[in-house]
Tab-separated table of C-alpha atoms in Angstrom:
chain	number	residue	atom	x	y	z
A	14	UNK	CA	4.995	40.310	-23.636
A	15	UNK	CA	2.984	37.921	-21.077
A	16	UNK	CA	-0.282	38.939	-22.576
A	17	UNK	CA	0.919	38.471	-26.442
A	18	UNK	CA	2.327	35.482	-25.250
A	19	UNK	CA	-1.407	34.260	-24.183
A	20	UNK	CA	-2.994	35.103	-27.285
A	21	UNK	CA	-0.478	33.196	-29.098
A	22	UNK	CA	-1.251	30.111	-27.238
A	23	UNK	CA	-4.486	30.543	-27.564
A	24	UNK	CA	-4.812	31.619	-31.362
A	25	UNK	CA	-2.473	28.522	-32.249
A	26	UNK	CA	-5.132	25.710	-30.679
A	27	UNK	CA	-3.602	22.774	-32.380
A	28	UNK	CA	0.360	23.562	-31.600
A	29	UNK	CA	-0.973	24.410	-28.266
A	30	UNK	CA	-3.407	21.058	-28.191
A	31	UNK	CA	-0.699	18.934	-29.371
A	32	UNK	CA	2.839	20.398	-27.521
A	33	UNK	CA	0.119	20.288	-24.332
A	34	UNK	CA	-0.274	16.660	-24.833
A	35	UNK	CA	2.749	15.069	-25.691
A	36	UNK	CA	4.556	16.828	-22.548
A	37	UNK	CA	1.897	16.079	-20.002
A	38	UNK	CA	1.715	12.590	-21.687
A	39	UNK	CA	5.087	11.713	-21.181
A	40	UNK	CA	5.998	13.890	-17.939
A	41	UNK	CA	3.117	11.391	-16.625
A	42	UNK	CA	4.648	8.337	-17.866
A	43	UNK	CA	8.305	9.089	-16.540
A	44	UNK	CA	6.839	10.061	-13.350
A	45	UNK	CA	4.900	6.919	-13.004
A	46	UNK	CA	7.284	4.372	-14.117
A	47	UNK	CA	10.249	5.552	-12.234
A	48	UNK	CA	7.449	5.045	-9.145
A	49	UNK	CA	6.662	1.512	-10.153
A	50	UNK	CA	10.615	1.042	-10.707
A	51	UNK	CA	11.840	2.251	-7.750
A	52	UNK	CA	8.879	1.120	-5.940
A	53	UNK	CA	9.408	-2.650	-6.790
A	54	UNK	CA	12.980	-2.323	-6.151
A	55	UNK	CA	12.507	-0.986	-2.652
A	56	UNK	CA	10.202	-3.899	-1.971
A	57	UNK	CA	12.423	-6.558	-3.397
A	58	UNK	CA	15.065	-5.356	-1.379
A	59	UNK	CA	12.878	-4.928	2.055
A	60	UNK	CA	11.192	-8.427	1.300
A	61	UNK	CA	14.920	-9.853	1.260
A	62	UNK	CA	16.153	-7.631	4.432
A	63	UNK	CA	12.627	-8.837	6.395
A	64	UNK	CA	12.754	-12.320	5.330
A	65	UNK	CA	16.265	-12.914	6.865
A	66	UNK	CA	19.049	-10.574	6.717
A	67	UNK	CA	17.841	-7.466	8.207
A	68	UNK	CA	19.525	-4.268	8.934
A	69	UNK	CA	22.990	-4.816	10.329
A	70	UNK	CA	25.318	-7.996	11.519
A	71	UNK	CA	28.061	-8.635	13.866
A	72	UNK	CA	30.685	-10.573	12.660
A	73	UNK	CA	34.322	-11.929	13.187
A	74	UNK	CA	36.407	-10.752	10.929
A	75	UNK	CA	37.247	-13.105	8.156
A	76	UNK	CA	34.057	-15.275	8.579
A	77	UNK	CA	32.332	-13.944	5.285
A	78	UNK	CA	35.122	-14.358	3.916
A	79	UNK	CA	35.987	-18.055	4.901
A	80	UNK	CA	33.075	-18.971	7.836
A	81	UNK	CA	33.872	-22.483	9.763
A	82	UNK	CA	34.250	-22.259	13.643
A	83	UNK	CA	37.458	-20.620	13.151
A	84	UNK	CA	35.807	-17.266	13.007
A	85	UNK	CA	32.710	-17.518	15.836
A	86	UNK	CA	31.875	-15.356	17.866
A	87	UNK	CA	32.849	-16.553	21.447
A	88	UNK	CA	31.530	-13.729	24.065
A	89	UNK	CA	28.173	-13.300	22.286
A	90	UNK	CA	26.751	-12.128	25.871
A	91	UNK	CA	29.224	-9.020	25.687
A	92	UNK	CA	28.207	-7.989	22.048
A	93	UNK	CA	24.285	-8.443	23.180
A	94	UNK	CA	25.109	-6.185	26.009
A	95	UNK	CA	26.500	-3.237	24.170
A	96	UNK	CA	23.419	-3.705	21.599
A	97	UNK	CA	21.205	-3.079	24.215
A	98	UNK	CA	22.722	-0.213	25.564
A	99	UNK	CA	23.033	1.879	21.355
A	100	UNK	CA	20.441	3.690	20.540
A	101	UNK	CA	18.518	2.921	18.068
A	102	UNK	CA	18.867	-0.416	17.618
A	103	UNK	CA	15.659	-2.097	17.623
A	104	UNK	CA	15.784	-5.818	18.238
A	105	UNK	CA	18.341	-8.384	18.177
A	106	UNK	CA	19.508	-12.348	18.578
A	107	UNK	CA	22.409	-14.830	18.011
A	108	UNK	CA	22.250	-17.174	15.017
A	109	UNK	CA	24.411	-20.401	14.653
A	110	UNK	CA	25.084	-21.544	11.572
A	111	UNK	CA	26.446	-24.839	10.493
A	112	UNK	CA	26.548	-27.655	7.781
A	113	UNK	CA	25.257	-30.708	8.474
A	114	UNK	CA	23.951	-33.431	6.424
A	115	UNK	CA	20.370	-34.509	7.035
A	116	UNK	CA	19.426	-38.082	6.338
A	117	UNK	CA	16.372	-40.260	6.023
A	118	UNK	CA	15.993	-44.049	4.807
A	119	UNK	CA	15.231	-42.663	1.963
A	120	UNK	CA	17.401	-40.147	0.982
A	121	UNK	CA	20.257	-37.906	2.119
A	122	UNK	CA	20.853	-34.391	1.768
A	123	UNK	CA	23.660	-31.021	2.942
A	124	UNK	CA	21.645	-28.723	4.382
A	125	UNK	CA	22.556	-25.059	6.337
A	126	UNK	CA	21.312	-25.421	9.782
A	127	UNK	CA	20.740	-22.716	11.614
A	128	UNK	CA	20.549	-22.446	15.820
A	129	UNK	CA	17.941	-19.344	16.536
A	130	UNK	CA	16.875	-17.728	19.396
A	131	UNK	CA	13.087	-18.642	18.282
A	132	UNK	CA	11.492	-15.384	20.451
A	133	UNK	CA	14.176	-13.020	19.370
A	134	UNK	CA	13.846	-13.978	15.864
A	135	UNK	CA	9.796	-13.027	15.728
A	136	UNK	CA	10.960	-9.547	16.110
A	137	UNK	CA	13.767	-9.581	13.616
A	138	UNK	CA	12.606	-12.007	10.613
A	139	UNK	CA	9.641	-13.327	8.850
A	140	UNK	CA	10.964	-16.832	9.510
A	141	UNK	CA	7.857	-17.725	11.858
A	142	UNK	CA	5.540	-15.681	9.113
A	143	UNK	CA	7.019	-17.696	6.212
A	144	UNK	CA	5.168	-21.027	7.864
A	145	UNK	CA	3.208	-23.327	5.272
A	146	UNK	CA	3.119	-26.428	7.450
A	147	UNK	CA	2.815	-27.297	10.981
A	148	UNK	CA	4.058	-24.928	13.106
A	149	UNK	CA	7.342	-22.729	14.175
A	150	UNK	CA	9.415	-23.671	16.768
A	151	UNK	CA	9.110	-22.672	20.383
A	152	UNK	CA	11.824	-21.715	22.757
A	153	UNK	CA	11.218	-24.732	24.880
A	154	UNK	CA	12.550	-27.075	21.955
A	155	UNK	CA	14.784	-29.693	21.808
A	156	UNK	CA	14.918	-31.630	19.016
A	157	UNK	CA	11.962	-29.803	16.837
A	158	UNK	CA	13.346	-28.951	13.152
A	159	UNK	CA	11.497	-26.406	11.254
A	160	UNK	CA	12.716	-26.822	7.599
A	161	UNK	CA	12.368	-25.251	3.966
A	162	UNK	CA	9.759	-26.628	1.415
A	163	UNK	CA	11.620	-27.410	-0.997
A	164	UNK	CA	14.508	-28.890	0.957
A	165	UNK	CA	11.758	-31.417	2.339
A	166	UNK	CA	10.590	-32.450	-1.180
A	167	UNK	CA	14.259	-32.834	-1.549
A	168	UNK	CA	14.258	-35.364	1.703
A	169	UNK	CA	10.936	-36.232	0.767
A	170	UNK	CA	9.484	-35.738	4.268
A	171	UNK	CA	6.707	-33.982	5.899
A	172	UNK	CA	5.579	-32.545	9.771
A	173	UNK	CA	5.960	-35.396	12.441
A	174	UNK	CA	8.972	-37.404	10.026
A	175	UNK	CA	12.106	-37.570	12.178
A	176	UNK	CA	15.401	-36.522	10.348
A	177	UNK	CA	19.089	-37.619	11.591
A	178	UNK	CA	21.314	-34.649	11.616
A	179	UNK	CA	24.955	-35.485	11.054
A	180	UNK	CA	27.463	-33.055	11.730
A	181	UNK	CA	30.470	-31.514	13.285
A	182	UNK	CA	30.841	-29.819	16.473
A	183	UNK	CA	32.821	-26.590	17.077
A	184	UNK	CA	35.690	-28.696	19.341
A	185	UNK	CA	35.722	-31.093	15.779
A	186	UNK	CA	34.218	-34.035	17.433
A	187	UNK	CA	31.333	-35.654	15.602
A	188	UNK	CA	27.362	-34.430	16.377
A	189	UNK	CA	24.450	-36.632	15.584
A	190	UNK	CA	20.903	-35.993	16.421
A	191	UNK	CA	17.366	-37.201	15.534
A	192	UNK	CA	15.026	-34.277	14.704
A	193	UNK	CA	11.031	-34.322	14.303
A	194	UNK	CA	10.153	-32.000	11.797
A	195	UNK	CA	7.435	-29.452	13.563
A	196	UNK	CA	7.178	-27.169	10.574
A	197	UNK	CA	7.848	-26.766	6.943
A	198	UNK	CA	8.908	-22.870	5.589
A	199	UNK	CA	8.226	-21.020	2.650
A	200	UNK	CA	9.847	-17.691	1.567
A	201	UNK	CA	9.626	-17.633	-2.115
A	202	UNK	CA	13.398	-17.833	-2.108
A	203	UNK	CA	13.839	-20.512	-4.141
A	204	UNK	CA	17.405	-21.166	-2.625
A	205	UNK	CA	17.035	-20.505	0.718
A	206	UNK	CA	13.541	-22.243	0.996
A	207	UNK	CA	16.311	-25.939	-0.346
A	208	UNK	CA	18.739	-25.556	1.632
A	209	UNK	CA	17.765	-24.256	4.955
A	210	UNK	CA	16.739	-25.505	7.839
A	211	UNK	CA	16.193	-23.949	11.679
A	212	UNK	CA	16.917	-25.350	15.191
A	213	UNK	CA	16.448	-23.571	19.095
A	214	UNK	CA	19.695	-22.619	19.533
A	215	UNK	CA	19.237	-23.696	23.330
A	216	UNK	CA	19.451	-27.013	22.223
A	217	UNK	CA	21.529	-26.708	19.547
A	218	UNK	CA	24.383	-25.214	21.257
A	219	UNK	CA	24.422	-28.105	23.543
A	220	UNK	CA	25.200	-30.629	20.740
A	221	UNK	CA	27.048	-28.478	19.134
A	222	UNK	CA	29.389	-26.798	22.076
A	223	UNK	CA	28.470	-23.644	21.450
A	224	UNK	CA	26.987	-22.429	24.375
A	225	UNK	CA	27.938	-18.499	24.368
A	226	UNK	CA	28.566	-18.442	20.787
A	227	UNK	CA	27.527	-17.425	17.355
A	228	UNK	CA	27.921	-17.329	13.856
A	229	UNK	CA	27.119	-13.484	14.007
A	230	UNK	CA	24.357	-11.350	15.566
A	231	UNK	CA	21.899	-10.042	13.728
A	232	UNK	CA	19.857	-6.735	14.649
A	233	UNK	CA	17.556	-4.419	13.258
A	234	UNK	CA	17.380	-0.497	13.964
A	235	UNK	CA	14.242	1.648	14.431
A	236	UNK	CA	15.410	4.282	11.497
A	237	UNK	CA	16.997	2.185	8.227
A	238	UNK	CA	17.590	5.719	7.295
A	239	UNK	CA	19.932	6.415	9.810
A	240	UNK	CA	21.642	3.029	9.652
A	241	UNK	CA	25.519	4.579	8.749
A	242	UNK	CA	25.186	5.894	12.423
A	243	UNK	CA	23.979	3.272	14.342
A	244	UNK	CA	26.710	1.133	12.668
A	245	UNK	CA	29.344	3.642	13.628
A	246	UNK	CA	27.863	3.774	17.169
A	247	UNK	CA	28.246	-0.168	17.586
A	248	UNK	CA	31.406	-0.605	15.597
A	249	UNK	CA	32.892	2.070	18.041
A	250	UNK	CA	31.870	-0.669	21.112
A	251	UNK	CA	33.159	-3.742	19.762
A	252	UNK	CA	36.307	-5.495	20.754
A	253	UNK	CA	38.854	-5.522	18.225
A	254	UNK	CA	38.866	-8.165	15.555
A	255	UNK	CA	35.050	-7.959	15.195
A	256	UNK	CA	33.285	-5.616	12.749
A	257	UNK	CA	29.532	-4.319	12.246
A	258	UNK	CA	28.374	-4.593	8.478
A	259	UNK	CA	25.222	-3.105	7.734
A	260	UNK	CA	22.495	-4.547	4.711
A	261	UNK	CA	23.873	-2.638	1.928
A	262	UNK	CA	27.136	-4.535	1.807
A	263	UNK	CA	25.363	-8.195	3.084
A	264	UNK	CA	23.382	-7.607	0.066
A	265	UNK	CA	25.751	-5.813	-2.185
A	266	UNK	CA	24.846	-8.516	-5.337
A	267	UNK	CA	21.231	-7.707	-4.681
A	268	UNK	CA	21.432	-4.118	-4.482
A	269	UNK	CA	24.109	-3.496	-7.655
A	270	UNK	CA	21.486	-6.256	-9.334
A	271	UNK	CA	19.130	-3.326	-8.319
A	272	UNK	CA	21.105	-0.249	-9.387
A	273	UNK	CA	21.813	-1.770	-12.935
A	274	UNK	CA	18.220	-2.916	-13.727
A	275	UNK	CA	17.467	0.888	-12.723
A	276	UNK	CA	20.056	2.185	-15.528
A	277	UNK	CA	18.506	0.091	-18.112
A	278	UNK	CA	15.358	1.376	-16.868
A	279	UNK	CA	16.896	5.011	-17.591
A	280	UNK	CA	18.256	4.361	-20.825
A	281	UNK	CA	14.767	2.720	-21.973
A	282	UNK	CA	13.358	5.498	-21.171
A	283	UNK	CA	15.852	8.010	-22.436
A	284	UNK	CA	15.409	6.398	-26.234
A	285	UNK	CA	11.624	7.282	-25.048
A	286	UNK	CA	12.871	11.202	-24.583
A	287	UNK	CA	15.023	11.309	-27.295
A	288	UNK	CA	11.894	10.404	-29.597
A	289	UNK	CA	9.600	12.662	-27.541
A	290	UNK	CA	12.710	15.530	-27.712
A	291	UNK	CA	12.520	15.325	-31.506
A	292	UNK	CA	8.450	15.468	-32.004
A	293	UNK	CA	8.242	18.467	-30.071
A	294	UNK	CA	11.191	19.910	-31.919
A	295	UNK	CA	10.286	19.139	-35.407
A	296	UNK	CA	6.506	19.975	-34.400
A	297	UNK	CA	7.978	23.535	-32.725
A	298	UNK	CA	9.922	23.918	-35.906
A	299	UNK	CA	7.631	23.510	-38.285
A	300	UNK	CA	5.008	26.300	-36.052
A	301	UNK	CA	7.805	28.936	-35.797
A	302	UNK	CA	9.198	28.671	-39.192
A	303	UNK	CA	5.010	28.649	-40.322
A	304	UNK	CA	4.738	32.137	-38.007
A	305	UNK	CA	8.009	33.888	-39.393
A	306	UNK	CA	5.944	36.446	-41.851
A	307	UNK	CA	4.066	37.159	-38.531
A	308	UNK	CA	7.316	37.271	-37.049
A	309	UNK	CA	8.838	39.562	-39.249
A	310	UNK	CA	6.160	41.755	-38.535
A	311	UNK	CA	6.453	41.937	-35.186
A	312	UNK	CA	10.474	42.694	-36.130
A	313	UNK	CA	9.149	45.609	-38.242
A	314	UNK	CA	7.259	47.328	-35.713
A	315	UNK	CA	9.570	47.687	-33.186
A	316	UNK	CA	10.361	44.245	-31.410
A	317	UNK	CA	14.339	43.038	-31.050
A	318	UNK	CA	15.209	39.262	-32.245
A	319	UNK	CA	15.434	38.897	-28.547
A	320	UNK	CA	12.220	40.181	-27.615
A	321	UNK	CA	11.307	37.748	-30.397
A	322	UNK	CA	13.100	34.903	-28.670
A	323	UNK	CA	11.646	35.749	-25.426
A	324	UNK	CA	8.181	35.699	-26.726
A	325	UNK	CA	8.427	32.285	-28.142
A	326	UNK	CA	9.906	30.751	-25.285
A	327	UNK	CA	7.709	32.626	-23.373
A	328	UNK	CA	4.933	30.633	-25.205
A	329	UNK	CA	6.805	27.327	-24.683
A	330	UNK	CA	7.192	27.773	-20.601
A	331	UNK	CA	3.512	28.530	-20.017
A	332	UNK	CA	2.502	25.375	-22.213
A	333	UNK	CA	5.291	23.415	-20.828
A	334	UNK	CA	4.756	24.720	-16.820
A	335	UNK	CA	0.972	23.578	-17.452
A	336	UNK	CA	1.613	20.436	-18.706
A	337	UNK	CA	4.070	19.147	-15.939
A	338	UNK	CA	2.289	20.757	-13.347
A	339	UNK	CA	-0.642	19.036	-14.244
A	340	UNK	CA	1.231	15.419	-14.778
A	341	UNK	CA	2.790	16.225	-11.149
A	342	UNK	CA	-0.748	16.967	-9.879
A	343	UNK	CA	-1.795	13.836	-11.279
A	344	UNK	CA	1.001	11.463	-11.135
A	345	UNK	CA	1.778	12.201	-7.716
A	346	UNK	CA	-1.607	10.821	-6.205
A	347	UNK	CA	-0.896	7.730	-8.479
A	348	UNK	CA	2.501	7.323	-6.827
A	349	UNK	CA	0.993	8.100	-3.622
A	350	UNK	CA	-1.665	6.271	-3.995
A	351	UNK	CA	-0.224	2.704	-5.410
A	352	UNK	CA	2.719	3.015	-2.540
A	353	UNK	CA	-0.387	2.792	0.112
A	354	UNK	CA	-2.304	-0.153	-1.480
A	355	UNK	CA	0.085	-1.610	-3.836
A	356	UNK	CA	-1.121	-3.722	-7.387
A	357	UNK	CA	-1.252	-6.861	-6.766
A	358	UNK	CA	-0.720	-9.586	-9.707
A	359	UNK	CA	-1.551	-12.870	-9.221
A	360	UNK	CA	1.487	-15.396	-9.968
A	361	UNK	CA	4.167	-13.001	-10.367
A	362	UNK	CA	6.218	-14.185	-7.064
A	363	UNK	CA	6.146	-17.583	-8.239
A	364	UNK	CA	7.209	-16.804	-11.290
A	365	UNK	CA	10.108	-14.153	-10.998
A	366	UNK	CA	10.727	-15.968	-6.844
A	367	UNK	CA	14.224	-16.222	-7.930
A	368	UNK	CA	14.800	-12.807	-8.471
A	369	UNK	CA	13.598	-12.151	-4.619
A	370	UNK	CA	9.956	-11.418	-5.735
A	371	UNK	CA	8.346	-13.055	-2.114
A	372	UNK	CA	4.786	-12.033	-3.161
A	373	UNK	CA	2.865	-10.849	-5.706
A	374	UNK	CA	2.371	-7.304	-4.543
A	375	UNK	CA	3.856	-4.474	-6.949
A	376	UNK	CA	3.873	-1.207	-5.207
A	377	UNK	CA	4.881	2.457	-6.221
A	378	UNK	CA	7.730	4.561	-4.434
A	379	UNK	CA	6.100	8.304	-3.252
A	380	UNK	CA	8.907	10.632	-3.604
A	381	UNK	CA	8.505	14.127	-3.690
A	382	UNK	CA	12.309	15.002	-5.082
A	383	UNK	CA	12.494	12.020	-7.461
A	384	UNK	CA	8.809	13.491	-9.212
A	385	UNK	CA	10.730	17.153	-8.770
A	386	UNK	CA	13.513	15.968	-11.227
A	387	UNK	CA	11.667	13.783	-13.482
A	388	UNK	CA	9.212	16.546	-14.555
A	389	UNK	CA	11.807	18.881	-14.282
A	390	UNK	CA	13.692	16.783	-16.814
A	391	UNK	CA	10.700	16.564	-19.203
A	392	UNK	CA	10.398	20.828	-18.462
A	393	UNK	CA	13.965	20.882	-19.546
A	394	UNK	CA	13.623	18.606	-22.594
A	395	UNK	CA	10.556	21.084	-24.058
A	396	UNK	CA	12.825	24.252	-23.165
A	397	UNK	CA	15.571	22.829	-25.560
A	398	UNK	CA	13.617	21.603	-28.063
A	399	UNK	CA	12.689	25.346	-28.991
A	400	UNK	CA	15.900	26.746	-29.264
A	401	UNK	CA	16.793	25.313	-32.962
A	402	UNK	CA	13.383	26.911	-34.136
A	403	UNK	CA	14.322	30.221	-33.171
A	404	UNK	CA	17.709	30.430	-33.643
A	405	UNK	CA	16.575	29.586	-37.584
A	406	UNK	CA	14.120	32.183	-37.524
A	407	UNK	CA	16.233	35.036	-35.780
A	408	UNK	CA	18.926	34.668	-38.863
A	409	UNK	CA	16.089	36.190	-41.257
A	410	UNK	CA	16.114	40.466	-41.421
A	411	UNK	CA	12.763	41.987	-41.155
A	412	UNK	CA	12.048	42.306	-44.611
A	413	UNK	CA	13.327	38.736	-45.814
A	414	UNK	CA	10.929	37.928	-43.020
A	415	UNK	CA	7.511	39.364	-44.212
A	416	UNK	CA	8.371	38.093	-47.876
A	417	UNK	CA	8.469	34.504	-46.337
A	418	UNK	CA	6.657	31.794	-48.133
């Protein structure tokens, strides 16, 4: 059966030629632009998670919810001790955030200002990376401000203008400070980079009371894949009231934003499959019902309709096995390859920086299992494509068969 099989393929060159082609054509295609898809995704997301967020926080409950001073963290030394005693937690620091409205004489703005640890936050953020101006601040500070571009065209200041900063402390009595800017920020997040602005929480706790506290704690982990456990692990440690909350739900908008662009990514391509399903089908149709005098031969000399049925999908699996194989063989590299040195297209972060695009690298996503099932899908889609063919020509009897026309 394998070796009639062969000579079948071979014999019919252009059903062979063309079947050959439009499955390794489009195996290819799926393989590579579920790559780019999830690739991009993966690097939107990690952009956002390095930028600022990273892996996991510790919070109060109730201050996502409603933040204020009401819901601070007030023994941040305790919660820094148990991180550095879970494993696999990485690197973290303390992070006040407040309101505050910065002024100049010539304009006034609300800004989120933020008391870091600066040292501690070189290991967890690209903060000090993001730098377009001047430079980022030290842990010696006092009153150095290191603020986001577009919240200084806002002010309309530059490095060395002084800034008052008008707040509230966490007892409720009134803060005011004058800060010299030291450095201007850029992330590419167009939101972030207007309304941010960092301070050494050294100093900053000491006009704003807060000496021992926090907003929350932010840390990252050495395995993001094993995040679920190290959140377990320093949930189990905390006091009560407090609570751990890894990326995936700090960024839940982001990643459902993610996971819906990826189904309408699916379902463009599915129209693509349910165009490619029906070429191969109507080509395979028009091939078998062409063959079925040679068919009913075959009937007349001995073979079964299901030795029939086996032979032609015996034909359609070696055409369809060598055409995915060789898409995997090449699209994998591609994947591979593109993950390692990603495309890079000048001007896309600036213009897509609101949808967390940070720079204008586009890389692919190298993943064995997700090429597995996409030519696997493609396999499937020639398998079933075949089966209308043959069920037509299995209803003819040997004779009707051979008198085909």
């Amino acid at each position: 059966m394998f070796g009639l099989a062969l000579k079948n393929i071979l014999h019919y060159k252009g059903r062979t030629v063309v079947t050959f082609a439009l499955t390794f054509f489009s195996s290819l295609l799926f393989i590579v632009y579920v790559a780019l898809m999830d690739g991009s995704h993966a690097h939107m997301l990690k952009s956002a998670l390095d930028i600022y967020e990273n892996a996991l926080h510790i919070y109060k409950k109730g201050y996502r919810e409603e933040g204020g001073y009401d819901y601070l963290l007030t023994d941040v030394s305790a919660e820094e001790a148990l991180l550095a005693r879970t494993a696999g937690i990485a690197a973290y620091a303390p992070r006040l955030e407040s309101f505050a409205l910065l002024s100049t004489p010539r304009d006034s703005v609300g800004a989120m200002v933020v008391g870091i640890n600066p040292g501690g936050e070189r290991r967890l953020s690209k903060m000090a990376e993001a730098r377009r101006e001047g430079r980022y601040l030290e842990d010696n500070d006092t009153n150095a401000l290191y603020i986001g571009s577009e919240l200084a065209v806002r002010l309309k200041v530059g490095v060395g203008d002084t800034v008052a900063l008008i707040g509230t402390a966490t007892d409720d009595s009134f803060a005011a400070e004058n800060f010299r800017i030291v450095g201007i920020f850029k992330t590419g997040l167009f939101e972030f980079d207007a309304s941010s602005a960092f301070v050494n929480k050294a100093y900053y706790d000491t006009l704003m009371l807060s000496g021992d506290m926090a907003s929350y704690i932010v840390a990252s982990v050495d395995d993001l894949t094993a995040l679920p456990q190290t959140v377990n692990a320093v949930q189990a440690g905390l006091a009560e009231g407090l609570e751990a909350v890894p990326w995936t739900v700090l960024m839940h908008a982001q990643v459902e934003a993610m996971e819906v662009d990826s189904v309408f990514g699916y379902i463009s391509m599915g129209v693509f499959f349910v165009v490619i399903f029906f070429v191969i089908m109507i080509f395979s149709f028009l091939n078998i019902v062409g063959r079925t005098r040679e068919l009913g031969m075959l009937r007349a000399i001995g073979l079964s309709p299901r030795n029939v049925s086996a032979l032609l999908l015996l034909e359609m699996l070696l055409i369809a096995l060598a055409a995915v194989g060789l898409s995997v063989a090449v699209g994998a590299p591609i994947a591979w390859y593109f993950e390692l040195h990603p495309m890079v297209i000048e001007g896309i972060a600036e213009a897509y920086r609101d949808y967390g695009i940070v720079d204008d690298q586009i890389p692919m996503r190298f993943d064995w299992s997700t090429i597995g099932w996409n030519a696997g899908v493609v396999f499937a889609l020639n398998m079933l494509a075949v089966l209308y063919p043959i069920a037509v020509v299995k209803r003819y009897t040997p004779v009707e068969a051979m008198h085909h026309v």
